PDB file of C-alpha atoms in Angstrom:
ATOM      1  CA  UNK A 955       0.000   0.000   0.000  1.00 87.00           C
ATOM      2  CA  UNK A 956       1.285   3.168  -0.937  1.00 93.00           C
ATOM      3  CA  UNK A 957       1.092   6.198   1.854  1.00 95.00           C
ATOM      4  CA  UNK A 958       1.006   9.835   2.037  1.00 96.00           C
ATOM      5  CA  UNK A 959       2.164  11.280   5.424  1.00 97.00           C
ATOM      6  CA  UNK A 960       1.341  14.366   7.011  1.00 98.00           C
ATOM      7  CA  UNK A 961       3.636  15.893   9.380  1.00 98.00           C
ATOM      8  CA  UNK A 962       3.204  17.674  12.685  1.00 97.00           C
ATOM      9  CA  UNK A 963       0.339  19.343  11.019  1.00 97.00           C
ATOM     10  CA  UNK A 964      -0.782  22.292  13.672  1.00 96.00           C
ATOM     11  CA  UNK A 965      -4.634  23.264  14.445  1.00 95.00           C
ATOM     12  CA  UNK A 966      -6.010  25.123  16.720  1.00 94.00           C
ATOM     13  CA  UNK A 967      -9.210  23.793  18.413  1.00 95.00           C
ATOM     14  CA  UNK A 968     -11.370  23.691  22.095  1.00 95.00           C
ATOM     15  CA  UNK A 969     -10.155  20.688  23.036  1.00 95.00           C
ATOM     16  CA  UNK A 970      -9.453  18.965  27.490  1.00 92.00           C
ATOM     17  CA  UNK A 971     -11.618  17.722  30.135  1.00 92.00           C
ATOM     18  CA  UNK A 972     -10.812  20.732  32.376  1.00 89.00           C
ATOM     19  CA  UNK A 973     -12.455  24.168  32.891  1.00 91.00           C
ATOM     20  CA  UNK A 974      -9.508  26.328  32.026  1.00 87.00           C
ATOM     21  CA  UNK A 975      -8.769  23.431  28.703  1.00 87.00           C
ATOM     22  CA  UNK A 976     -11.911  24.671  27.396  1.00 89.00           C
ATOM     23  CA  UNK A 977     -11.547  28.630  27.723  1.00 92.00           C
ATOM     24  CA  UNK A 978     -10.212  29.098  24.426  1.00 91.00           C
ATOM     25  CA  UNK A 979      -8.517  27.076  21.676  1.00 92.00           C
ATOM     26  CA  UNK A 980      -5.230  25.853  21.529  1.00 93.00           C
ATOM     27  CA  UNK A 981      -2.473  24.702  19.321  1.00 94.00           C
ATOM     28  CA  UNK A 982      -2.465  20.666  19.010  1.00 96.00           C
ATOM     29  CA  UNK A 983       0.231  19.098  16.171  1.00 97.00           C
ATOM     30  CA  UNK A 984      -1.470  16.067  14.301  1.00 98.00           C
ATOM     31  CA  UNK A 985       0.599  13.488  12.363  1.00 98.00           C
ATOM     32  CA  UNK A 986      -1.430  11.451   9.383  1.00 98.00           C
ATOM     33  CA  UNK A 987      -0.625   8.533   7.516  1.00 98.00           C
ATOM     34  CA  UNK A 988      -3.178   7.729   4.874  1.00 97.00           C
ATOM     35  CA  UNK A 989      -3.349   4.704   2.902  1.00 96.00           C
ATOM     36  CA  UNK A 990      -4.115   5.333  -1.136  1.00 94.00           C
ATOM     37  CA  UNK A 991      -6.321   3.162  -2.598  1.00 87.00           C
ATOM     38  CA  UNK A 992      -4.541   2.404  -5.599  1.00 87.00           C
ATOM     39  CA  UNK A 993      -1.134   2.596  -7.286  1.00 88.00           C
ATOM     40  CA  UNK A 994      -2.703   4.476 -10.091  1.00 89.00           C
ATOM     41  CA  UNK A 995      -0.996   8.045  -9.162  1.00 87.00           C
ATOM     42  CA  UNK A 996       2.235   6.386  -9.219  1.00 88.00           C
ATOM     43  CA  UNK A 997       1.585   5.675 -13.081  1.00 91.00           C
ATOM     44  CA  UNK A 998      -0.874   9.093 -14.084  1.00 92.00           C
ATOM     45  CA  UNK A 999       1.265  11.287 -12.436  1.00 92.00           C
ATOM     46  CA  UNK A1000      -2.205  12.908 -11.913  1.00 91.00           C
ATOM     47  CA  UNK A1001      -3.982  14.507  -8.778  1.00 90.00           C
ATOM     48  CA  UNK A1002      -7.015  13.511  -9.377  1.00 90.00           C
ATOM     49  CA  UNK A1003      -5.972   9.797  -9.188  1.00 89.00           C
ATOM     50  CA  UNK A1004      -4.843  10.576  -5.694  1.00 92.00           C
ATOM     51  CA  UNK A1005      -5.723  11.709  -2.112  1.00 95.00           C
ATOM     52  CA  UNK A1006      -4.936  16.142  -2.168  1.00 95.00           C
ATOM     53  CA  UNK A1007      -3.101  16.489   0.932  1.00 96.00           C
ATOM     54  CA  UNK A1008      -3.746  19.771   0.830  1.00 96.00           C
ATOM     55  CA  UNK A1009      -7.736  19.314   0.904  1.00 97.00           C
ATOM     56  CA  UNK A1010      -7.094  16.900   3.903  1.00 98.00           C
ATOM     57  CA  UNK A1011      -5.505  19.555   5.800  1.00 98.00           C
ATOM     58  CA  UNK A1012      -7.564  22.221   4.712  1.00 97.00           C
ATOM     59  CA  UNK A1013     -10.867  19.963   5.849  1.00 97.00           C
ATOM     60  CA  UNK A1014      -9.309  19.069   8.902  1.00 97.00           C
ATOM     61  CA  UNK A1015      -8.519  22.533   9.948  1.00 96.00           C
ATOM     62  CA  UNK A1016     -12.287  23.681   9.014  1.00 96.00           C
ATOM     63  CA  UNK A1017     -13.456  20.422  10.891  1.00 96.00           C
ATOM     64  CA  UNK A1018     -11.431  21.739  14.203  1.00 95.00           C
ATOM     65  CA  UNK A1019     -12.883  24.777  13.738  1.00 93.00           C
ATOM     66  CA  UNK A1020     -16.222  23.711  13.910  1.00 93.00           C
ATOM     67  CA  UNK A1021     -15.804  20.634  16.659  1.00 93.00           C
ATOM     68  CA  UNK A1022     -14.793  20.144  20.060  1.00 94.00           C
ATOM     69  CA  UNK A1023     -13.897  17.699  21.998  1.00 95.00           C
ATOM     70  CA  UNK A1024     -13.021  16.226  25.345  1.00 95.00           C
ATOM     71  CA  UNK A1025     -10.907  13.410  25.122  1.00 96.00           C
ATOM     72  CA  UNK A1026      -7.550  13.369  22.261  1.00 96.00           C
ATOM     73  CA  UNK A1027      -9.359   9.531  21.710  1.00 97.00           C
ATOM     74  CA  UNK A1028     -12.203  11.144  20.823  1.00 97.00           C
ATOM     75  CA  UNK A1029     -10.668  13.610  18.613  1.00 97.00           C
ATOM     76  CA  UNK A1030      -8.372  11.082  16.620  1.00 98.00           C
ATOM     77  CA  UNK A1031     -11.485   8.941  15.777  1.00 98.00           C
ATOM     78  CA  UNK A1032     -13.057  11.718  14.369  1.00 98.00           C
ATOM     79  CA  UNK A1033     -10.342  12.373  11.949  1.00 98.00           C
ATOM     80  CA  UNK A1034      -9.949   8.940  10.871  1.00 98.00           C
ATOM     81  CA  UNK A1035     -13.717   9.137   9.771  1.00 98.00           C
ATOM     82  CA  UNK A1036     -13.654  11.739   8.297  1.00 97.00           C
ATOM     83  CA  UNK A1037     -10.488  10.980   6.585  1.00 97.00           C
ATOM     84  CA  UNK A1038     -11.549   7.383   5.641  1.00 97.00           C
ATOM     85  CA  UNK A1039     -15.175   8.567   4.229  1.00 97.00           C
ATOM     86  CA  UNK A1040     -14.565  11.490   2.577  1.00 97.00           C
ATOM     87  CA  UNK A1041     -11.433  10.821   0.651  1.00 96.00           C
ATOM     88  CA  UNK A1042     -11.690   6.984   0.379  1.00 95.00           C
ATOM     89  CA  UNK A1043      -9.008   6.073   2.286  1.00 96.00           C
ATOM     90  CA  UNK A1044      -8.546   2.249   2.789  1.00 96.00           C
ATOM     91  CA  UNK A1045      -6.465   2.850   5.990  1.00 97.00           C
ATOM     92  CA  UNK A1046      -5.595   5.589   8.245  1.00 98.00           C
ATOM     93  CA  UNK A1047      -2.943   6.629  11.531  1.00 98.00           C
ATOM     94  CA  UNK A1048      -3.564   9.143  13.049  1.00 98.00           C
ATOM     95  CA  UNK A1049      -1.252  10.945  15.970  1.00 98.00           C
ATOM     96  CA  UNK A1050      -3.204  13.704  18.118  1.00 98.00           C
ATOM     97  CA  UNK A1051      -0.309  15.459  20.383  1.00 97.00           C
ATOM     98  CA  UNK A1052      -1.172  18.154  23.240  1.00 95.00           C
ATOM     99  CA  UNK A1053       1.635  20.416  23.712  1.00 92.00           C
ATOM    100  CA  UNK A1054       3.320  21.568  26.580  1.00 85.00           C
ATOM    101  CA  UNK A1055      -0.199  21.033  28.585  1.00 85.00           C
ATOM    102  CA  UNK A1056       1.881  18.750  31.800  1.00 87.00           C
ATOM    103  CA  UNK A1057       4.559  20.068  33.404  1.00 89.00           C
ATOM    104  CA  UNK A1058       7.903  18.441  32.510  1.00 90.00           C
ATOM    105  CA  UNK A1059       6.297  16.811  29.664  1.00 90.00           C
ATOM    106  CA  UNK A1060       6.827  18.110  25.792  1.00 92.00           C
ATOM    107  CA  UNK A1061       3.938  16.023  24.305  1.00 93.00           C
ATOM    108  CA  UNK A1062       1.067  14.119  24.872  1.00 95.00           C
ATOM    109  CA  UNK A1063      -1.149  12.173  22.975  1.00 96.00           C
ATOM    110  CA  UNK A1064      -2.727   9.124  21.144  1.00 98.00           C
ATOM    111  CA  UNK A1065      -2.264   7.092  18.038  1.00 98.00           C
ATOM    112  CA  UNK A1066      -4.642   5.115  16.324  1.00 98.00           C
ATOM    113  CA  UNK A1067      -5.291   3.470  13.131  1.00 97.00           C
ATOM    114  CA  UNK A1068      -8.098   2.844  11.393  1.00 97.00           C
ATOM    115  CA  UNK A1069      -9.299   0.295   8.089  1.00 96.00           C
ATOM    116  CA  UNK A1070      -7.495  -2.483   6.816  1.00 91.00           C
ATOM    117  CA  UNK A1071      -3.969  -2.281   5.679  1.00 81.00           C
ATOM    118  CA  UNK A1072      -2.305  -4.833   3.295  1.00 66.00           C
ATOM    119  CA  UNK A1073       0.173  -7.158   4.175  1.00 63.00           C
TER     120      UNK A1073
END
């Protein structure tokens, strides 16, 4: 399976369990694997044979934008749905990282993955 990766993509969205989480948004990096569902792109050399990157993080910025959430769990599934279903990706990880929110501690957060991924 070929895969395009995202890098410590930065958002900003209402995201923690806590009172003073919740106040306003903050900065969270996201890190995206996403599974294509065909080697055709490799042979086109076309984008619309492919997954745009750079609709995926334009969507996923609106999405933030427009949804909060609790838990980084919570958060992770949501953009492995919406990753999955709107651009037809077979597979998906996806990393969800709180910054700087513990003291002592540079990063937080989850990883997940989501579909079925070839052998």
């Amino acid at each position: 399976m070929d895969i395009i990766f995202l890098r410590e993509v930065r958002a900003d969205t209402v995201i923690g369990v806590y009172d003073w989480e919740r106040k306003a948004a903050q900065t969270i990096e996201i890190d995206l694997e996403i599974g294509i569902p065909s080697d055709t792109p490799c042979h086109s050399d076309n984008i619309g044979d492919t997954i745009h990157y750079g609709v995926v993080v334009e969507r996923l910025r609106q999405s933030l934008e427009e949804q909060h959430f609790l838990l980084l769990e919570a958060l992770a599934e949501h953009i492995a749905k919406m990753v999955r279903e709107e651009f037809g990706a077979p597979w998906v990880r996806v990393a969800v990282t709180k910054l700087g929110i513990l003291p002592g501690v540079k990063r937080v957060g989850v990883q997940i993955e989501r579909g079925h991924r070839p052998h």
